[in-house]
Coordinates of C-alpha atoms in Angstrom, one line a residue:
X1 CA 68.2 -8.2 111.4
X2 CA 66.3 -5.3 113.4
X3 CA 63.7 -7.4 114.5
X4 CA 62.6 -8.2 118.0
X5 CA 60.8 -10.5 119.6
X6 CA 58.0 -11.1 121.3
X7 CA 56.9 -12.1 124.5
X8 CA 53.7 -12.1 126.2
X9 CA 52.8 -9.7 128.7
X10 CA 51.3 -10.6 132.2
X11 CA 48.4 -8.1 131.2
X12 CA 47.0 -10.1 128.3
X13 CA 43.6 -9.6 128.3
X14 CA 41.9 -12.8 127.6
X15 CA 39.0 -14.2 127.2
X16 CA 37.8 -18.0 127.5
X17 CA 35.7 -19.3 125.1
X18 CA 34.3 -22.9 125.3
X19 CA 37.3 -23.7 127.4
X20 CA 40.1 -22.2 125.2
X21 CA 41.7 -19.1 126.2
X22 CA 41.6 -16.5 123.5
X23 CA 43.1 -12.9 123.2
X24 CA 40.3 -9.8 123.1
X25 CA 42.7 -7.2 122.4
X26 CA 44.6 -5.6 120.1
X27 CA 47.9 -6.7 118.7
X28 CA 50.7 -3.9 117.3
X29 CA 54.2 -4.4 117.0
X30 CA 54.5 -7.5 119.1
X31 CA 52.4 -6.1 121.9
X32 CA 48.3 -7.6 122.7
X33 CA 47.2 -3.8 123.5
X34 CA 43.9 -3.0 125.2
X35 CA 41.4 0.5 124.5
X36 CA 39.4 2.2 126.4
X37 CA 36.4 1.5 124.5
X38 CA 35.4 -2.4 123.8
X39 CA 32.4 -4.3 122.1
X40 CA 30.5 -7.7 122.3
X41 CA 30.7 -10.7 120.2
X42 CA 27.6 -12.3 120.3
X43 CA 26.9 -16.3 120.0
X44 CA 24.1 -16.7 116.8
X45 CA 23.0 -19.4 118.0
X46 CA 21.8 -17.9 121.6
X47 CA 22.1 -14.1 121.5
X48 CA 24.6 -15.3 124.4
X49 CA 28.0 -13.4 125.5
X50 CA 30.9 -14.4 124.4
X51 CA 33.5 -11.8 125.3
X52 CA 33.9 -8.1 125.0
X53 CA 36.8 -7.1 122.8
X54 CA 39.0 -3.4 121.9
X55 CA 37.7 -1.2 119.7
X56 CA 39.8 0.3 117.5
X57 CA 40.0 3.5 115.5
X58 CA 41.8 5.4 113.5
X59 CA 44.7 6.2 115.7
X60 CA 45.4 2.4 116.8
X61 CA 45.0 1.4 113.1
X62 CA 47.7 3.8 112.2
X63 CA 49.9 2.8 115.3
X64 CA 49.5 -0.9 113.5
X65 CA 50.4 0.6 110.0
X66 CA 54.1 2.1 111.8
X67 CA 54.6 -1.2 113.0
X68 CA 54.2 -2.4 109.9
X69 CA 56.3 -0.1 107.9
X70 CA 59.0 -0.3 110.1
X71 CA 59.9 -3.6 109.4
X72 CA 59.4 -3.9 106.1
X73 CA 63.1 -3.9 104.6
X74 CA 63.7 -6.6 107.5
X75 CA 61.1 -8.5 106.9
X76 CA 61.8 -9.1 103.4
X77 CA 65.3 -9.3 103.3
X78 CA 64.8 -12.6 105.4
X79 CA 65.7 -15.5 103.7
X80 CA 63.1 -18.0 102.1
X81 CA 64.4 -21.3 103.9
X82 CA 64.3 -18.8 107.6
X83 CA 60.4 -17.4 106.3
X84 CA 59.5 -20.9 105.9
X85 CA 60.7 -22.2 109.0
X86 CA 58.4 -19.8 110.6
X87 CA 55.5 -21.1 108.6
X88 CA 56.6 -24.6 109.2
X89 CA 56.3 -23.7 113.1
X90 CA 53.0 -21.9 112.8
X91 CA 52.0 -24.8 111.0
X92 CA 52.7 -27.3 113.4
X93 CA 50.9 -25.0 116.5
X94 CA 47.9 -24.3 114.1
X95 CA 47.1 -28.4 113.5
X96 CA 47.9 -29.0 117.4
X97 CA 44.9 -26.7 117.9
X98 CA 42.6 -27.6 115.3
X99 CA 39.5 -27.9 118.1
X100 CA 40.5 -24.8 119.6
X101 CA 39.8 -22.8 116.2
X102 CA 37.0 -25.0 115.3
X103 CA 35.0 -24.4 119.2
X104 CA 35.7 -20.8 118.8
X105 CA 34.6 -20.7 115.1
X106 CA 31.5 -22.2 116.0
X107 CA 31.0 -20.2 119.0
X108 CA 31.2 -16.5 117.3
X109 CA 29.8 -18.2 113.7
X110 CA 27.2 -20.4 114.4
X111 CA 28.2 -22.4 112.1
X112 CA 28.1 -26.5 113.1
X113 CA 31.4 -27.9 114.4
X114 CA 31.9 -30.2 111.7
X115 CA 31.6 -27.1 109.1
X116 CA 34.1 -25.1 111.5
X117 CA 36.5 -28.5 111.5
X118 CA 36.4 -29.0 108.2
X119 CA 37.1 -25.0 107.4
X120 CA 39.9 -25.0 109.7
X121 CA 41.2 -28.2 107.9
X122 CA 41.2 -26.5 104.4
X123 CA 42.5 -23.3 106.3
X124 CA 45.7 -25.0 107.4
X125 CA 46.2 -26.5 103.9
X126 CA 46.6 -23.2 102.6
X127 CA 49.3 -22.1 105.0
X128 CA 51.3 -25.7 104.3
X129 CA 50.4 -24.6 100.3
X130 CA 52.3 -21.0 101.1
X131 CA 55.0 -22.6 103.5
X132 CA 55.7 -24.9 100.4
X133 CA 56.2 -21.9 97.8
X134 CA 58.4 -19.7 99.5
X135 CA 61.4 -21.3 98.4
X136 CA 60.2 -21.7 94.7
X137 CA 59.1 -17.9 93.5
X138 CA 61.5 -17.5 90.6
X139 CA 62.7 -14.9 88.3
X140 CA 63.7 -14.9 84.3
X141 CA 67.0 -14.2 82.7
X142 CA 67.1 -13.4 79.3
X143 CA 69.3 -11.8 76.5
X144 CA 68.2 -8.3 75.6
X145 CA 66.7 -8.2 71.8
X146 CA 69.5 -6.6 70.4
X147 CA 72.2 -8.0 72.4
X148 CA 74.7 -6.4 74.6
X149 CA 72.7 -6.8 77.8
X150 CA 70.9 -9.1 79.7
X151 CA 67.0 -8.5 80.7
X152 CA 66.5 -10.2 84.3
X153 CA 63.4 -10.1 86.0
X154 CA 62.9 -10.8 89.7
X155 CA 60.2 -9.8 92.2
X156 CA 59.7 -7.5 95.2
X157 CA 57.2 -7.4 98.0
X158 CA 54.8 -4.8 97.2
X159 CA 55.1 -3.4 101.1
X160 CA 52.8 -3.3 104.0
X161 CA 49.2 -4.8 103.5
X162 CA 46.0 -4.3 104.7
X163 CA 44.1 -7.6 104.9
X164 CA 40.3 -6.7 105.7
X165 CA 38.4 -10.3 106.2
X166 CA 34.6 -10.8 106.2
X167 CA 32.5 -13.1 109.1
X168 CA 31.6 -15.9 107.4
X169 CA 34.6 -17.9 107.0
X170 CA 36.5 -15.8 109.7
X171 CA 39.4 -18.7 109.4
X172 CA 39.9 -19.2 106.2
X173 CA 40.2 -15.6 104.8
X174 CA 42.8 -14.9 107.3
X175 CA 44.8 -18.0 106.8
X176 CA 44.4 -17.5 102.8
X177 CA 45.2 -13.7 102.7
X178 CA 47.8 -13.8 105.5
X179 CA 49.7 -16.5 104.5
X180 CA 50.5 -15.3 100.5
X181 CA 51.6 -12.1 101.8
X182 CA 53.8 -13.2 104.8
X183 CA 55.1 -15.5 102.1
X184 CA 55.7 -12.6 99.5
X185 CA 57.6 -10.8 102.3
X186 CA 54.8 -8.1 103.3
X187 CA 54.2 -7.2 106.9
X188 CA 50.2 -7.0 107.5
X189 CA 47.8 -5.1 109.0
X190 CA 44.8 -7.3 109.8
X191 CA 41.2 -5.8 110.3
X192 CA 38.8 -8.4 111.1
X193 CA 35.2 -8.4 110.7
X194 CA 33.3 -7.6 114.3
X195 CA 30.9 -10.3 113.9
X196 CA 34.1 -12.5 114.1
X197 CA 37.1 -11.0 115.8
X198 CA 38.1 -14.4 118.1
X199 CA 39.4 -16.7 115.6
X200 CA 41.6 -13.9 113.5
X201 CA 42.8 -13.2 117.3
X202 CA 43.5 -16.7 117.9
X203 CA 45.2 -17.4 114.4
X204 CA 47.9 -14.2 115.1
X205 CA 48.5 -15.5 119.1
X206 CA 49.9 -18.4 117.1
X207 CA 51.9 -16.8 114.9
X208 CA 53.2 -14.4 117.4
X209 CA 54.0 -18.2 118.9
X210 CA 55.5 -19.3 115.8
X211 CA 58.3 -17.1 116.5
X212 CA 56.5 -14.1 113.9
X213 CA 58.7 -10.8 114.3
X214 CA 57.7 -8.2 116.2
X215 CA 55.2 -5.6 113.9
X216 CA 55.1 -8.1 110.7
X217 CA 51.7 -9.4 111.8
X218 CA 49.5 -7.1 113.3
X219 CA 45.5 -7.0 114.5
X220 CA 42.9 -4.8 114.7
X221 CA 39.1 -4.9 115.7
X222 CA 36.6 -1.8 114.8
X223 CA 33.5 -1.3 114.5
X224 CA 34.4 1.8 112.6
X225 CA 35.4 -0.1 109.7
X226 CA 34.9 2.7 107.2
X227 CA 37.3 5.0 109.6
X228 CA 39.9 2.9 109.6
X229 CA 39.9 1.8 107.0
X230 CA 39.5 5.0 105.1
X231 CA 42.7 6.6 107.7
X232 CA 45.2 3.3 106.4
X233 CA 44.3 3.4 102.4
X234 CA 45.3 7.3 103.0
X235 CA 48.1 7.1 104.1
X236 CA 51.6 6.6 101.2
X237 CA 53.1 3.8 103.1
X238 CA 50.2 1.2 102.9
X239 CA 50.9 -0.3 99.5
X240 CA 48.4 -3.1 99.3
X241 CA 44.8 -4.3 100.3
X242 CA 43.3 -7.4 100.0
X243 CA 39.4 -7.3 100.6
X244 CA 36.6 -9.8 100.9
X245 CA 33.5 -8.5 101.1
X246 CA 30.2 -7.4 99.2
X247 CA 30.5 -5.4 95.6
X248 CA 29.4 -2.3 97.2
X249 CA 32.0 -2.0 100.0
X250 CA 34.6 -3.4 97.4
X251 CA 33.8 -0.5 95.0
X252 CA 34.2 2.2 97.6
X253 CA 37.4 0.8 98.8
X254 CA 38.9 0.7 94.8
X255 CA 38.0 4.3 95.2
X256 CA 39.8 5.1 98.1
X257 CA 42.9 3.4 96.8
X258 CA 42.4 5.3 93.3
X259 CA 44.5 8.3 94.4
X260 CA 47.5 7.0 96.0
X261 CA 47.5 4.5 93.3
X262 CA 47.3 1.2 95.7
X263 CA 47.4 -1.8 94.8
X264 CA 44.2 -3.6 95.0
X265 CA 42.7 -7.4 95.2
X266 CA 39.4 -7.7 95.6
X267 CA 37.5 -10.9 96.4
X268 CA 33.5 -10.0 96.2
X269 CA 30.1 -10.5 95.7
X270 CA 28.9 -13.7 93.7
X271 CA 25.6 -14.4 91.9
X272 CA 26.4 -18.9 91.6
X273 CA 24.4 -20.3 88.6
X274 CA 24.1 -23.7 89.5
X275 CA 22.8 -25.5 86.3
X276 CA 21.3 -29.2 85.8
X277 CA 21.6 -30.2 82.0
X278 CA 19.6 -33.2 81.1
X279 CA 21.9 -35.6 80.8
X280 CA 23.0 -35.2 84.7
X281 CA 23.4 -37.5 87.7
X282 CA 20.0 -36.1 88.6
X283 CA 20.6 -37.7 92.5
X284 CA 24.3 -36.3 92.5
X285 CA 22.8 -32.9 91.4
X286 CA 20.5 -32.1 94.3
X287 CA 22.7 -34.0 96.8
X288 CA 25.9 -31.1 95.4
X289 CA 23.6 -28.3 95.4
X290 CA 22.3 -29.1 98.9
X291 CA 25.5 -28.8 99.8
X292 CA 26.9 -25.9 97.6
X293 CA 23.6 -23.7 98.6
X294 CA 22.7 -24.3 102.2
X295 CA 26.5 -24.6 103.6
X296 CA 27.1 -22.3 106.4
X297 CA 23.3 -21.4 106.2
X298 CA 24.0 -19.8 102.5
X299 CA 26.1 -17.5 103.8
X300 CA 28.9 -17.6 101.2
X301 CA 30.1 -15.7 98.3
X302 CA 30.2 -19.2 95.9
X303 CA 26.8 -20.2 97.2
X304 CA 24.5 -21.9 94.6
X305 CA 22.5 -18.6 93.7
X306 CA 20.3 -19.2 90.5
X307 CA 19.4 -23.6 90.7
X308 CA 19.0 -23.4 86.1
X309 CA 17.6 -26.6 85.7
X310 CA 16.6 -28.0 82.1
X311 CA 13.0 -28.5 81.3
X312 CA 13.3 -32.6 81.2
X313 CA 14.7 -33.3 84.7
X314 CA 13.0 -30.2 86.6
X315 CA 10.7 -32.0 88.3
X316 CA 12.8 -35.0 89.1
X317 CA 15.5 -32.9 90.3
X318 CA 13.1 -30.3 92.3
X319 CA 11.4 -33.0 93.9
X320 CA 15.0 -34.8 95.4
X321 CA 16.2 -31.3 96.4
X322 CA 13.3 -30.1 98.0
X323 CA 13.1 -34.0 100.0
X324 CA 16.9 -33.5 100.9
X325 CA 16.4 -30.0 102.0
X326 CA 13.9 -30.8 104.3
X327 CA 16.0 -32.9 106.4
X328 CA 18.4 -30.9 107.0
X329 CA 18.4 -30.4 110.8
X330 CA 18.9 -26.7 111.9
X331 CA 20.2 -25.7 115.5
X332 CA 23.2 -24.5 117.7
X333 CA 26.4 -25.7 115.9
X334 CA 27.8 -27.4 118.8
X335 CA 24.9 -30.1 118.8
X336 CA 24.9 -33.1 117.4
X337 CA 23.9 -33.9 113.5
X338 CA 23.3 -30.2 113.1
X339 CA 23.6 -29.6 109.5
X340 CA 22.7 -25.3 109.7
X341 CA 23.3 -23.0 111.9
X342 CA 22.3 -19.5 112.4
X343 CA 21.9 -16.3 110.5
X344 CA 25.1 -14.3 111.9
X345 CA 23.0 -11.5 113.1
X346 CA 19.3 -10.0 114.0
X347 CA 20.1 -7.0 111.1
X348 CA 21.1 -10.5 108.7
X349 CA 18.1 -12.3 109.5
X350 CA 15.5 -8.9 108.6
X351 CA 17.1 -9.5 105.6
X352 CA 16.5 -12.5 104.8
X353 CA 12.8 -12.6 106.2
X354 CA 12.5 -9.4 103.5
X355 CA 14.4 -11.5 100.3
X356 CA 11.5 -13.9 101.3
X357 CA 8.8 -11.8 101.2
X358 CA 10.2 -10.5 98.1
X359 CA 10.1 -13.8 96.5
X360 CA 6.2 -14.4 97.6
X361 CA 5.0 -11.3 96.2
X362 CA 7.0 -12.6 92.7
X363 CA 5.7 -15.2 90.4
X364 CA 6.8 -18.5 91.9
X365 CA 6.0 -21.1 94.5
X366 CA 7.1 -21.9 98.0
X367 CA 8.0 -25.0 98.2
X368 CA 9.2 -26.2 102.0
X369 CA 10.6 -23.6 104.5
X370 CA 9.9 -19.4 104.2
X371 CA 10.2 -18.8 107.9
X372 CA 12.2 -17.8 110.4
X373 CA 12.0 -20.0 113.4
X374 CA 11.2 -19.5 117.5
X375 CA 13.2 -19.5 120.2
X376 CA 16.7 -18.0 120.8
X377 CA 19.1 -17.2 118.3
X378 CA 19.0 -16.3 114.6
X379 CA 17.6 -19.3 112.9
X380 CA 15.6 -19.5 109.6
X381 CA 14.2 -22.8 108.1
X382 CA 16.1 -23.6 104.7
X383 CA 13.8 -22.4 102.2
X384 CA 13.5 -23.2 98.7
X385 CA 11.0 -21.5 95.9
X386 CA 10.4 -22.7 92.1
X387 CA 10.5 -19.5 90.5
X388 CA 9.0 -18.6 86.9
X389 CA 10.3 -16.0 84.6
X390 CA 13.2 -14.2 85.2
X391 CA 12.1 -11.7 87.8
X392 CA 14.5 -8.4 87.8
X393 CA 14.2 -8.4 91.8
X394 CA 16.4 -11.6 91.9
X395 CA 18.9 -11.5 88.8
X396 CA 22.4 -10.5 89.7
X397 CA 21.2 -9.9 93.2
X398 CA 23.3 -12.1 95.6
X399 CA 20.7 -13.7 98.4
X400 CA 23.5 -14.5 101.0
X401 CA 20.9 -17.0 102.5
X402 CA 19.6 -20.2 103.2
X403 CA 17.2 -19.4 100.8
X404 CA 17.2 -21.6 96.7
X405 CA 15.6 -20.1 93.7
X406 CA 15.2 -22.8 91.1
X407 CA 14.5 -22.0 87.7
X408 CA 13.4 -24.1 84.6
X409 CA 15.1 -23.6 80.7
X410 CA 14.5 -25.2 77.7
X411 CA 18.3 -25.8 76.3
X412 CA 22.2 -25.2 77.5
X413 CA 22.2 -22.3 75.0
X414 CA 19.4 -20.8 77.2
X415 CA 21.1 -21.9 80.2
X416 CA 24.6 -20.8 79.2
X417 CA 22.5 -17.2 78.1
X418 CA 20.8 -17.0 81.7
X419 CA 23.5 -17.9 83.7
X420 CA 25.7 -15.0 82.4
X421 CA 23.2 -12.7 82.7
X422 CA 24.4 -11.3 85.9
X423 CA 27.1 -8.3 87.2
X424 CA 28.6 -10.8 88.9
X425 CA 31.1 -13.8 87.7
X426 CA 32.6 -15.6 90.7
X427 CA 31.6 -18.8 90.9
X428 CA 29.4 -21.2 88.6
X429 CA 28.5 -24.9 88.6
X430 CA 27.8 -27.8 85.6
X431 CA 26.0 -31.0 85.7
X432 CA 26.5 -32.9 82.6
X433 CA 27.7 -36.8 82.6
X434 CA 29.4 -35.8 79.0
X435 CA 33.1 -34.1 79.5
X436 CA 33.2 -32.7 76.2
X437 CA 29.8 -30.7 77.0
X438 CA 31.1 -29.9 80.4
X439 CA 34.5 -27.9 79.2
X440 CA 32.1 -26.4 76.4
X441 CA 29.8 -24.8 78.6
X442 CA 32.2 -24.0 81.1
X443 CA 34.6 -22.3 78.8
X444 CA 31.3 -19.8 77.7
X445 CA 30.4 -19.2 81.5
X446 CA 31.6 -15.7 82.2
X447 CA 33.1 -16.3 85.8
X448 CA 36.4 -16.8 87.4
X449 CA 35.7 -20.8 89.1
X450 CA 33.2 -23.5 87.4
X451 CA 32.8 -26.4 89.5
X452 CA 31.9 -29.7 87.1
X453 CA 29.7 -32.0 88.5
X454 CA 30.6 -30.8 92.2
X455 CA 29.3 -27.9 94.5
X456 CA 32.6 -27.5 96.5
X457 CA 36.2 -26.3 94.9
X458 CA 38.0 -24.0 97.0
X459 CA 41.6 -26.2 97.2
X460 CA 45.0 -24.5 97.7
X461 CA 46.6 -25.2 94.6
X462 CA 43.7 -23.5 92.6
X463 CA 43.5 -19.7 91.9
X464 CA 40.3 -18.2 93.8
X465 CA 38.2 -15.4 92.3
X466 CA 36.2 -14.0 90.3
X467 CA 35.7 -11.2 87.1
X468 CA 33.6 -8.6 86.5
X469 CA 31.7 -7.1 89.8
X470 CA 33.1 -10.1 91.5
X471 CA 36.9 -8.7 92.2
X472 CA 40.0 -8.8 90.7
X473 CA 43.1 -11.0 91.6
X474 CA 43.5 -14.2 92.8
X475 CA 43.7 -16.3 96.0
X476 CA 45.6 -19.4 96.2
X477 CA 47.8 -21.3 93.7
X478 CA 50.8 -20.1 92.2
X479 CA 49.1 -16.8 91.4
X480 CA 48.3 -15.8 94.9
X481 CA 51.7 -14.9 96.1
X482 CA 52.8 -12.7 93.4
X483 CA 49.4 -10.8 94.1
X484 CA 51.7 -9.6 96.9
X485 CA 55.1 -8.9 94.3
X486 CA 56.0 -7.0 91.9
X487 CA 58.4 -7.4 89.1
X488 CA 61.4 -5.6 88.7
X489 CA 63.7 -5.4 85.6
X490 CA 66.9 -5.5 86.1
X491 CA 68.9 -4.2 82.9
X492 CA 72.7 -6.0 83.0
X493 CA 75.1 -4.9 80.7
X494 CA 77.5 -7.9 79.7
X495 CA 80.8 -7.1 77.3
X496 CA 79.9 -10.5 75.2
X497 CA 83.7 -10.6 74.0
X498 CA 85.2 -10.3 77.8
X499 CA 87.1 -13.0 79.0
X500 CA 86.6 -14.7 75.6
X501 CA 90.0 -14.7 74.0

């Protein structure tokens, strides 16, 4: 093979955060690269420093995408059992650093430790899940309709792909999206989200560790996403892009890829309609809904949205929520028995101050929180509102905060009706103790995930993502790897008489 390796240079620019040493520059072809001009990741949780890290633009992106592309034919011409040693390796360096990622999560998150553990935890099962199904992406064989040849279908990597990952599960997105298409065969061109550049940094030093070629894994931090971006998806040798984020950025990035015809997954916006039939564990409801709607301070695309709870449980059910919410204790993530940490930014938390002013000027009632709260860093008291009607302010707008709307319906067909009533279709969630009833309504819930009688469901083996204005394509599972292939026919002629006689 062409490849070379990689070593690293004396003039690594580092940076150490919360005692573990983490790279702050850019990495192309093998190489941590430094720029002229550098930014600051801030610490939610105290407006504090963390470290100042390169800036890239449009020229260094590029530079990342010939890496990229010249590699390609090497890198997936490697054989399955040699790709999966490298994943094995990686794997075993990722778990003997497990408090590394999770201090430096927390650090440029917020988020508490035990969130940032348990994200990293989930994070690494996803690699394993990949290192596991390199060896096992098959092909069919098959006589032709008519006879006379044989019809043989294999896959190819689609080619170099641009992975663009959100802040707030900085970990997991990289580890999801980078390990299907390293697995497919596809070199990658990282662009990580500025909020959160440390951890994607961290997770490629380990690779490059792992043994990782030279220019198959490759990083980049801008805060001139739109640039950069804009200057890859332009360019005819990028064939792929893989993109968690909001609707609105998705929908300009489909356009982009629209002329040179790119191959496109898209992981977006959600609008979660969480409902509570009668017949529910009305103490397991509000306990999974606590959970599903204030982890990570409701910063998350499968957050519990819309709380549709029927008529003869709403007050039971509001009035455990509400007492749970209220003891959740908010603070730096690193303390202890911290269940929320910060808003991710001062921009972040305007927002959410606005959503609730929004929701006071609507007809409903605030029930505990509705403030932001003193002192440093971005912190706003989990807030919850009954809300009556079905206001056009709040449907199929994603809150992104810790903030729960519940609403009150009379039946599941008005449930079902409301809860599809949205742009969106990522994730949903049912509460009924009767199965049949569960795969009912589930099976008439427009959206791409239902979580039954639980508020958490991302696992590797299950296909992630959403339809309509949610994205298209699938993360994890058997699916997520051939989001990175593509078939190819193969049309054999075979002389069914030769040799025969």
């Amino acid at each position: 093979m062409g490849f070379m390796t990689t070593t690293l240079a004396s003039t690594h620019p580092v940076e150490t955060v919360h005692g573990h040493r983490v790279p702050t520059g850019l990495f192309i072809g093998g190489d941590w690269r430094t720029t002229d001009s550098t930014f600051t990741v801030l610490d939610p949780a105290t407006t504090g420093h963390i470290a100042d890290v390169s800036d890239a633009g449009a020229a260094e992106a590029l530079a990342a995408l010939d890496a990229a592309h010249a590699v390609r034919d090497e890198w997936r011409r490697v054989t399955p059992r040699a790709r999966a040693g490298l994943f094995g390796e990686a794997y075993r360096l990722l778990r003997s650093r497990a408090e590394a990622f999770a201090a430096v999560m927390t650090a440029e998150s917020g988020k508490p430790l035990a969130e940032s553990r348990a994200e990293f935890n989930l994070s690494a099962e996803f690699f394993l899940w990949y290192t596991e199904q390199i060896a096992h992406l098959h092909g069919t064989y098959a006589p032709a309709s008519h006879g006379g040849y044989r019809v043989v279908t294999t896959h190819q990597p689609v080619g170099p792909a641009l992975l663009i990952t959100p802040w707030n599960f900085p970990m997991l997105m990289i580890a999801r999206k980078a390990g299907a298409a390293l697995a497919a065969g596809c070199p990658v061109i990282v662009k990580s989200a500025k909020e959160t550049p440390l951890t994607c940094a961290l997770f490629v030093e380990t690779l490059r560790e792992a043994g990782f070629p030279a220019g198959v894994v490759n990083l980049v931090h801008t805060t001139s996403s739109s640039a950069v971006s804009a200057a890859l998806m332009a360019d005819p040798r990028l064939r792929k892009i893989s993109f968690t984020g909001s609707t609105g950025v998705g929908s300009t990035l489909l356009a982009q890829a629209a002329p040179g015809i790119l191959n496109a997954s898209m992981e977006l916006g959600g609008d979660g309609p969480f409902i509570v039939l009668e017949d529910a564990d009305v103490e397991l409801a509000a306990k999974q809904a606590v959970v599903c709607k204030f982890r990570n301070a409701g910063q998350a695309c499968v957050a519990a949205n819309r709380i549709i709870v029927h008529r003869a449980v709403a007050e039971e059910f509001t009035k455990r929520f509400v007492a749970l919410t209220e003891q959740l204790r908010v603070g730096n993530g690193f303390d202890d028995g911290v269940d929320v940490g910060p808003i991710i930014s001062a921009r972040q938390l305007d927002g959410v101050s606005e959503l609730v002013d929004t929701l006071r000027g609507l007809d409903s009632e605030l029930l505990t929180g509705g403030n932001a709260l003193p002192g440093d860093g971005f912190f706003f008291a989990p807030t919850v509102f009954r809300v009556n009607g079905r206001p056009t302010e709040l449907c199929s707008r994603e809150l992104f905060a810790p903030v729960a709307t519940i609403y009150q319906v009379e039946s599941t067909s008005e449930a079902i009706e409301f809860a599809n009533d949205t742009r969106y279709g990522l994730a949903a969630y049912v509460f009924t103790r009767d199965l049949s009833r569960a795969v009912a309504v589930g099976e008439r819930l427009d959206f791409g995930m239902v979580g039954i009688n639980r508020g958490i469901m991302a696992d590797p083996a299950a296909a992630f993502g959403g339809v309509k204005a949610s994205g298209l394509g699938r993360e994890g599972g058997h699916d997520a790897i051939y989001d990175y292939l593509e078939p190819k026919y193969l049309a054999l002629t075979v002389d069914e008489e030769a040799g025969l006689a």
